[in-house]
PDB file of C-alpha atoms and ligand atoms in Angstrom:
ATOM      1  CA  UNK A 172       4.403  -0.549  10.196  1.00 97.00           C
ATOM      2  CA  UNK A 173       2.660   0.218  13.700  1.00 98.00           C
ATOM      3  CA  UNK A 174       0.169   2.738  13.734  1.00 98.00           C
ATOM      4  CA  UNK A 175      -2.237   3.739  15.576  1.00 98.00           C
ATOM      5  CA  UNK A 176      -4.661   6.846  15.752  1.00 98.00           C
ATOM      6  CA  UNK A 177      -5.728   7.934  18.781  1.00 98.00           C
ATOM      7  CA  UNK A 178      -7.975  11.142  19.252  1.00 98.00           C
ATOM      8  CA  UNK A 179      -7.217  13.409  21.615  1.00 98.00           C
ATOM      9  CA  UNK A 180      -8.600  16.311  23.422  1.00 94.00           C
ATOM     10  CA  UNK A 181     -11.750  18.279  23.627  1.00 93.00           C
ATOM     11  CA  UNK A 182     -11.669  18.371  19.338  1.00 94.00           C
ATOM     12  CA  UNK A 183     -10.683  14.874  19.217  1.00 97.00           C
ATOM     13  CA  UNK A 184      -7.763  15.925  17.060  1.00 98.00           C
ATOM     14  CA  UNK A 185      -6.463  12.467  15.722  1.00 98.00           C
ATOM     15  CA  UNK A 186      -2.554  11.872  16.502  1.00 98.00           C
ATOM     16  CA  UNK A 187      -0.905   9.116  14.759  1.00 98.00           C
ATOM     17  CA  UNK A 188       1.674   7.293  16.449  1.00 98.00           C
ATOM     18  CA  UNK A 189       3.495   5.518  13.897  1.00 98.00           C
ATOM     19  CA  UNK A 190       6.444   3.415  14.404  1.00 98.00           C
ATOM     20  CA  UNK A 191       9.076   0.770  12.513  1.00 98.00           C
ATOM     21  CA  UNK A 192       8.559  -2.749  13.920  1.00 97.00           C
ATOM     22  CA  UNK A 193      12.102  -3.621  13.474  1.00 97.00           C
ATOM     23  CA  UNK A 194      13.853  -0.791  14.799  1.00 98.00           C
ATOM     24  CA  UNK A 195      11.354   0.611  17.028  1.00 98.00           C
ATOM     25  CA  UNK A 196      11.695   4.086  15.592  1.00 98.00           C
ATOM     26  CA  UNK A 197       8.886   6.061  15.777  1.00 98.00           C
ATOM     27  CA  UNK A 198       6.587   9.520  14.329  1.00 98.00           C
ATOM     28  CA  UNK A 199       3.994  10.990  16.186  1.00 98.00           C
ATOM     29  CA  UNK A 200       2.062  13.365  14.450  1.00 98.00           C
ATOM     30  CA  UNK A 201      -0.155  16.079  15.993  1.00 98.00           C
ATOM     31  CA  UNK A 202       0.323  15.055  19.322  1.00 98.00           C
ATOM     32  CA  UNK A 203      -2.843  17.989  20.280  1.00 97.00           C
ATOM     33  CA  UNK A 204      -3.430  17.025  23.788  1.00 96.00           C
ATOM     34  CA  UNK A 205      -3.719  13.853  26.188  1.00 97.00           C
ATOM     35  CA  UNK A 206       0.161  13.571  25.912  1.00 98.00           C
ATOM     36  CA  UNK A 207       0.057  10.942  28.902  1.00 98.00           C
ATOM     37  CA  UNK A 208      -2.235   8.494  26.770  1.00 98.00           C
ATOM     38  CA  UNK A 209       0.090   9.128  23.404  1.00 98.00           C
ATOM     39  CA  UNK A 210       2.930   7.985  25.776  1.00 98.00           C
ATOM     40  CA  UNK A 211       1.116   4.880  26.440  1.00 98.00           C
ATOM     41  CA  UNK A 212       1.241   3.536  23.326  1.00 98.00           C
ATOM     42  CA  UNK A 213       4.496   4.783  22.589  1.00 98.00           C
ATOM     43  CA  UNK A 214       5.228   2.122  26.035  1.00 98.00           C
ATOM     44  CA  UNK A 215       2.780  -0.116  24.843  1.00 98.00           C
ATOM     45  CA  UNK A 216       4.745  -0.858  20.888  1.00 98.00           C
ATOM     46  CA  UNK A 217       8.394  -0.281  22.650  1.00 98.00           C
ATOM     47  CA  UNK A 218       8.789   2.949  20.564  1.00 98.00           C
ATOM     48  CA  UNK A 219      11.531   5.462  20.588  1.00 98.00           C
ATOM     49  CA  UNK A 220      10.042   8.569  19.503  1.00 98.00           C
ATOM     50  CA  UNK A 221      12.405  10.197  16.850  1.00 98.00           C
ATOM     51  CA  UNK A 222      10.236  13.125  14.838  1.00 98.00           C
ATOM     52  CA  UNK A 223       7.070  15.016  15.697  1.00 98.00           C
ATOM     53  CA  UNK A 224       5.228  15.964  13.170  1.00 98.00           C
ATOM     54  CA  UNK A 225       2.588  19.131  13.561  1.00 98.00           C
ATOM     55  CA  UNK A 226       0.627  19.281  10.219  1.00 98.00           C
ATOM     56  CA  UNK A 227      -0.348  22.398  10.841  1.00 98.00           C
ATOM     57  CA  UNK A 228      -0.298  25.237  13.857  1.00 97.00           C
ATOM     58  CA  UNK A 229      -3.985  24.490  15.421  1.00 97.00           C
ATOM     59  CA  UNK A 230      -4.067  24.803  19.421  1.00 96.00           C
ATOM     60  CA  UNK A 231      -5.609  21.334  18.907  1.00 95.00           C
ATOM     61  CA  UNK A 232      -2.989  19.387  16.653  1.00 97.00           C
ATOM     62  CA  UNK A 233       0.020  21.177  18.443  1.00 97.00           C
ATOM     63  CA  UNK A 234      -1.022  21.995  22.179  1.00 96.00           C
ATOM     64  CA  UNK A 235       0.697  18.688  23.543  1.00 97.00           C
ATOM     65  CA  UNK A 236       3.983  19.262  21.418  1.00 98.00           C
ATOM     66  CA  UNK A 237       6.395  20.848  23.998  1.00 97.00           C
ATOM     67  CA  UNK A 238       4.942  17.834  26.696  1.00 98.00           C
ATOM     68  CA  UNK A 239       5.629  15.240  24.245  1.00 98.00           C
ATOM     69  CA  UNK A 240       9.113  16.720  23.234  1.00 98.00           C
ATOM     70  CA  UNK A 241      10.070  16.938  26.829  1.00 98.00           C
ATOM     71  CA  UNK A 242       9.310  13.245  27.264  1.00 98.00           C
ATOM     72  CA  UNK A 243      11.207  11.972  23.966  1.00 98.00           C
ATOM     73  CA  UNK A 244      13.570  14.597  23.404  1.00 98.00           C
ATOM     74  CA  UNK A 245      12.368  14.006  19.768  1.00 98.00           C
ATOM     75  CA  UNK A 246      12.123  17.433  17.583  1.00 98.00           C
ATOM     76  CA  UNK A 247       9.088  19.358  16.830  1.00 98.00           C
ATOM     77  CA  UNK A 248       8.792  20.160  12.816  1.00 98.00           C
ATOM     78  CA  UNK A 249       6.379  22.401  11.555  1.00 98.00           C
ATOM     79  CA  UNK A 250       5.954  24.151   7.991  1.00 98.00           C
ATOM     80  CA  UNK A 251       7.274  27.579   8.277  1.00 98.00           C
ATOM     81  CA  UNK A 252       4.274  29.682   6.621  1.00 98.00           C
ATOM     82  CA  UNK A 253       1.823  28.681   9.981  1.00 97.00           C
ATOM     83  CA  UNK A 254       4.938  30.370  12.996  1.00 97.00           C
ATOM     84  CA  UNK A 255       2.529  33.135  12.240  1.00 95.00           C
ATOM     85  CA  UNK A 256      -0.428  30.842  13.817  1.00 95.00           C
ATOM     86  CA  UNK A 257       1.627  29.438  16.365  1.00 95.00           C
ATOM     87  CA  UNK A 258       1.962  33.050  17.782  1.00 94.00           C
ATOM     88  CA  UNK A 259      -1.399  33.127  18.185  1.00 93.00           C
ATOM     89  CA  UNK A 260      -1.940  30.063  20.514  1.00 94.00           C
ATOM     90  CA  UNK A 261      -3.079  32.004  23.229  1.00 93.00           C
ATOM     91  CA  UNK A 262      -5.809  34.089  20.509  1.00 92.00           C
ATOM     92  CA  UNK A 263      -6.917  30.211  19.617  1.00 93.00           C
ATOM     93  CA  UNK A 264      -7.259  29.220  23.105  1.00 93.00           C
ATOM     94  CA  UNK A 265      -9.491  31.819  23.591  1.00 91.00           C
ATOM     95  CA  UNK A 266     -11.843  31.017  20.654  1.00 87.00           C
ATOM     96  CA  UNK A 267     -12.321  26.996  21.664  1.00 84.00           C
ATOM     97  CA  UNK A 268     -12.342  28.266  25.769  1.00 85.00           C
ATOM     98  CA  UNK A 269      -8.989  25.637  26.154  1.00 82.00           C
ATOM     99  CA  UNK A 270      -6.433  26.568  28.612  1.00 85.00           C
ATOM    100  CA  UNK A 271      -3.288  27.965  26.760  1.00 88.00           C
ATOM    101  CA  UNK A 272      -0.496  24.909  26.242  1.00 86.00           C
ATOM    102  CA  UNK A 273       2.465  28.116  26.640  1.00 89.00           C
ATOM    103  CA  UNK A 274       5.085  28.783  23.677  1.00 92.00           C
ATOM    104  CA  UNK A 275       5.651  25.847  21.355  1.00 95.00           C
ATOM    105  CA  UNK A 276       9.301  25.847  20.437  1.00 97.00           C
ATOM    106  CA  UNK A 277       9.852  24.391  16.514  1.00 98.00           C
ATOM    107  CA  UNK A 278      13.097  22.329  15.474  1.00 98.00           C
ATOM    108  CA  UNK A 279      12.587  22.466  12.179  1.00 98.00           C
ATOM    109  CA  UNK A 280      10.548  23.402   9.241  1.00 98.00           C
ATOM    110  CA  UNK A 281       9.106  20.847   7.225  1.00 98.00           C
ATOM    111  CA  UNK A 282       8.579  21.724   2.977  1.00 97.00           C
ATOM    112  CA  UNK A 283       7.316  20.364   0.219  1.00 96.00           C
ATOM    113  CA  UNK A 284       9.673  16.957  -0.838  1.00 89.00           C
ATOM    114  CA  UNK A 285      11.454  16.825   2.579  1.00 97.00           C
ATOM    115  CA  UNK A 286      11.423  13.159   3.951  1.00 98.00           C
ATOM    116  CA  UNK A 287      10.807  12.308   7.803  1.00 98.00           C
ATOM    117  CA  UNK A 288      11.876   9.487   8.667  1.00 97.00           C
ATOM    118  CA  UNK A 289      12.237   6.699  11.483  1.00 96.00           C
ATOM    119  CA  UNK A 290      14.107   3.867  11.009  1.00 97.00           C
ATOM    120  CA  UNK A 291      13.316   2.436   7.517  1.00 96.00           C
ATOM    121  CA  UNK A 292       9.903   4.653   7.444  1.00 97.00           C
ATOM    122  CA  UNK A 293      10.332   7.472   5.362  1.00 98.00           C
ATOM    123  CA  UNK A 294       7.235   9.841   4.283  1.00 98.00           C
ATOM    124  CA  UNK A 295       6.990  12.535   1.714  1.00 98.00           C
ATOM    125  CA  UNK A 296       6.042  15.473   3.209  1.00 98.00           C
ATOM    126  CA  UNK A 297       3.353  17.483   0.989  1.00 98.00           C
ATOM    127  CA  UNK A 298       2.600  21.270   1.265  1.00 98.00           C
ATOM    128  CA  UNK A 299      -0.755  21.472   1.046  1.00 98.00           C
ATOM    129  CA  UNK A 300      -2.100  25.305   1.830  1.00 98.00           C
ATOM    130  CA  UNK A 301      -5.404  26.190   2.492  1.00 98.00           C
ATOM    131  CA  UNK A 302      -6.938  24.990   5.615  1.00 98.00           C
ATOM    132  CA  UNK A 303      -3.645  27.621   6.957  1.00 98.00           C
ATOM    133  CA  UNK A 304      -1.036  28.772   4.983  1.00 98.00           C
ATOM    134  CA  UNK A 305       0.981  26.316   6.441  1.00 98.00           C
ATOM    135  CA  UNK A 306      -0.778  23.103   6.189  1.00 98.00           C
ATOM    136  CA  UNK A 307       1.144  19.591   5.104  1.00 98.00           C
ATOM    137  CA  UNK A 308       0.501  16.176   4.751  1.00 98.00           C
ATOM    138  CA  UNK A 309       2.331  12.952   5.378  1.00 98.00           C
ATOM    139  CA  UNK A 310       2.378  10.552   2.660  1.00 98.00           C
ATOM    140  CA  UNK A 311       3.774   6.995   3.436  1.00 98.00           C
ATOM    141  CA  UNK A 312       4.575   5.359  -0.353  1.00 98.00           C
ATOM    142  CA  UNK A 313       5.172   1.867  -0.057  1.00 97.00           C
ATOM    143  CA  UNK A 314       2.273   2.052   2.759  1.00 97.00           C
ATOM    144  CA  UNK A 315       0.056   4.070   1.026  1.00 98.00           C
ATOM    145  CA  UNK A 316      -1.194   5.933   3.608  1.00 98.00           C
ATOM    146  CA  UNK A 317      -1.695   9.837   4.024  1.00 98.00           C
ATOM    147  CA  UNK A 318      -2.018  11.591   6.799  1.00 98.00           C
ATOM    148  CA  UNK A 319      -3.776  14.293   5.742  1.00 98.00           C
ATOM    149  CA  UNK A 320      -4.396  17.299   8.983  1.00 98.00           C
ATOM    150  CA  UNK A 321      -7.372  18.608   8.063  1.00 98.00           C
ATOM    151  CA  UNK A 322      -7.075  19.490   4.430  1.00 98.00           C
ATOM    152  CA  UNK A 323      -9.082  16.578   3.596  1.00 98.00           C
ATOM    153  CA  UNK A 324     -12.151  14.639   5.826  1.00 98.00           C
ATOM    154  CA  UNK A 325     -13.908  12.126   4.877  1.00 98.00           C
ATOM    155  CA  UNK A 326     -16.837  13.713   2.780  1.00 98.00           C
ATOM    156  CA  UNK A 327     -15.695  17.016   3.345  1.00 98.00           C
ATOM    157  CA  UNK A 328     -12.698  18.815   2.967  1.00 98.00           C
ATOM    158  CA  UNK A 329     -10.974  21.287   5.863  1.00 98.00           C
ATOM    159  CA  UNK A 330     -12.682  24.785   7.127  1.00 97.00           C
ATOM    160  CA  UNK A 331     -11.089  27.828   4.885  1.00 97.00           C
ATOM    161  CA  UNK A 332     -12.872  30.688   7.329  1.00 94.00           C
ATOM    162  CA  UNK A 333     -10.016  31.059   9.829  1.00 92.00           C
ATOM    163  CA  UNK A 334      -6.716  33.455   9.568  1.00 89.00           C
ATOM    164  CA  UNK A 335      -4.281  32.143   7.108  1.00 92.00           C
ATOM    165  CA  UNK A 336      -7.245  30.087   5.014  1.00 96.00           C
ATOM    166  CA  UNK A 337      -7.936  29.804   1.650  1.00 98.00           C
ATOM    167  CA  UNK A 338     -10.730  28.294   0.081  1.00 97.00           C
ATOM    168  CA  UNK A 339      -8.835  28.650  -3.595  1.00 97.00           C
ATOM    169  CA  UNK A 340      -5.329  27.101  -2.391  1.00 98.00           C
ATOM    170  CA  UNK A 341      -7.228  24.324  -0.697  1.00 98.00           C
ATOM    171  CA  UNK A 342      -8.477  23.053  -3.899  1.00 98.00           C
ATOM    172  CA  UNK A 343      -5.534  23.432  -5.605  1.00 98.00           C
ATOM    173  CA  UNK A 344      -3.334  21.503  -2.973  1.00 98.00           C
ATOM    174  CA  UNK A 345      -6.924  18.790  -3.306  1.00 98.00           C
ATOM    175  CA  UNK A 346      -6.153  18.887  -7.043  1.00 97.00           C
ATOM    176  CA  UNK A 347      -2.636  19.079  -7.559  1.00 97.00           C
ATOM    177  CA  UNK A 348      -1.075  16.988  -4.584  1.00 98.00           C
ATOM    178  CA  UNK A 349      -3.473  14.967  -3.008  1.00 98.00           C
ATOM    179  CA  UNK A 350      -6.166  13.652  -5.720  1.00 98.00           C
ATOM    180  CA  UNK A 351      -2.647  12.960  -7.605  1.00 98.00           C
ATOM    181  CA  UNK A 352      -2.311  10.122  -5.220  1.00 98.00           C
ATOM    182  CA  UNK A 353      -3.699   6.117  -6.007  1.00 98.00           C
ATOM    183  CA  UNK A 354      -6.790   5.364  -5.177  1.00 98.00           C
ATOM    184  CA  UNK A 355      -6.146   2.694  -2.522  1.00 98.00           C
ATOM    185  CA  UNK A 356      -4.256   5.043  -0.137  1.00 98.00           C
ATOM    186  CA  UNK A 357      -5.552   5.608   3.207  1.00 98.00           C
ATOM    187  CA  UNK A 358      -6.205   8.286   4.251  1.00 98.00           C
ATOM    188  CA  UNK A 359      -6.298   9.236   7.943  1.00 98.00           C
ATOM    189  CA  UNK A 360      -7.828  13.030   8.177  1.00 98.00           C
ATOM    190  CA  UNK A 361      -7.287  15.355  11.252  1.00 98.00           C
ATOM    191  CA  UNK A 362     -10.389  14.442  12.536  1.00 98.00           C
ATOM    192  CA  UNK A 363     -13.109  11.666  12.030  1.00 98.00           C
ATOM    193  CA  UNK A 364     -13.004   8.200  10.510  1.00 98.00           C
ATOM    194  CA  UNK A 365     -10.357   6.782   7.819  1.00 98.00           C
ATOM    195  CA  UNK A 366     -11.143   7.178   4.395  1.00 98.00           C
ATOM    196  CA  UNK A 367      -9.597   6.461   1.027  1.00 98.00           C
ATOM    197  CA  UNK A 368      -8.587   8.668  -1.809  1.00 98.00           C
ATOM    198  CA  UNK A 369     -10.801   6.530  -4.369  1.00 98.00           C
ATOM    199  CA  UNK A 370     -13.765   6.776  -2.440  1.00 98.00           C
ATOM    200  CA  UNK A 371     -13.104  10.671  -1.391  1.00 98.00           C
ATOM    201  CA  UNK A 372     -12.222  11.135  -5.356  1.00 97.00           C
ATOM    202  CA  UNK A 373     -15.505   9.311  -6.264  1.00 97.00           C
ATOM    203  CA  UNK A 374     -18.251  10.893  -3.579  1.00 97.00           C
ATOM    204  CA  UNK A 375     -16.934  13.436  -1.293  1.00 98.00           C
ATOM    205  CA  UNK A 376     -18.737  16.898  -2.935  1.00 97.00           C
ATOM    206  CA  UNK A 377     -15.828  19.181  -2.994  1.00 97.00           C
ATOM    207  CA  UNK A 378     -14.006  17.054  -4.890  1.00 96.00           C
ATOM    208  CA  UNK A 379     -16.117  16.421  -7.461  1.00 94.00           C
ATOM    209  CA  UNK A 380     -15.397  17.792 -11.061  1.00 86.00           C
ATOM    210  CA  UNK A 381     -11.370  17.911 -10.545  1.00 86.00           C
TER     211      UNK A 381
HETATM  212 ZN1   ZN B 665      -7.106  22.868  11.973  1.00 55.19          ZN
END
């Protein structure tokens, strides 16, 4: 598997592009911003960019979507509980003083048990509600790896405060989908360093006691 994770924009959202060395197939999730750099690796590995993954409808996961589809022709999925938040890019523009990326355009909606895949990559999508209504992660199995949006950080765990959040169905989708996962997968969160579900399941602080 390729991957790398760059982070991009003022937030330092951090997009994954993740491709199949044999076929050169390739997901790039949460393509937020700094399309032109996200392209450069997508050059850099020889990828063919097949599915874009938004894990959930934050100006600064998704506000590089419509450049990146333009580029790839790939489709844009995106759970259909956050097209309420996608409405609202210009409202969450405001709040973080970005410029507005214009209407983002979704393919598809992504649920719980679909599989994205890219050449002989396949992940398990999980719905994991909380951080928004529509939040998901990515969960590679024979990788182990999880990317997680930011429903899970390492040592924390993603802000509830913000329309569509929950600060009960985030720690049910922590307990039921994500702590249910080994302990040696890695976990890439929306933002910050990688982490690992044993060491988030032994020390971060809101996951202690599930
Ligand atoms: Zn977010």
């Amino acid at each position: 598997m390729i991957h790398e994770v760059i982070p991009v924009g003022p937030l330092q959202c951090n997009c994954s592009v993740i491709g199949d060395e044999a076929s050169h197939e390739a997901i790039v999730i949460d393509p937020g911003d700094d399309v032109e750099r996200v392209l450069g690796l997508v050059r850099k590995h020889n990828l063919q960019v097949k599915q874009i993954v938004i894990t959930h409808a934050h100006i600064d996961h998704v506000g590089g979507a419509m450049k990146l589809r333009a580029s790839t022709g790939a489709p844009i999925l995106l759970n259909q509980n956050d097209y309420a938040l996608l409405k609202m890019l210009d409202v969450q523009a405001a709040w973080i003083g970005m410029p507005t990326p214009g209407k983002v355009e979704i393919d598809n909606s992504l649920g719980q048990a679909d599989t994205v895949r890219a050449g002989s990559l396949a992940a398990q999508v999980l719905e994991t509600p909380g951080h928004t209504e529509g939040s998901i992660c990515l969960y590679f199995p024979l990788e182990k790896k999880l990317i997680a949006g930011d429903t899970l950080f390492a040592g924390s765990i993603g802000r509830t405060d913000l329309p569509g959040g929950s600060y009960q169905k985030i720690l049910h989708s922590l307990h039921d989908r994500v702590l249910a996962l080994p302990d040696e997968t890695v976990v890439v969160p929306g933002h910050g360093p990688l982490t690992t579900i044993g060491e988030e399941r032994a020390s971060n602080p809101f996951l202690q006691g599930m």
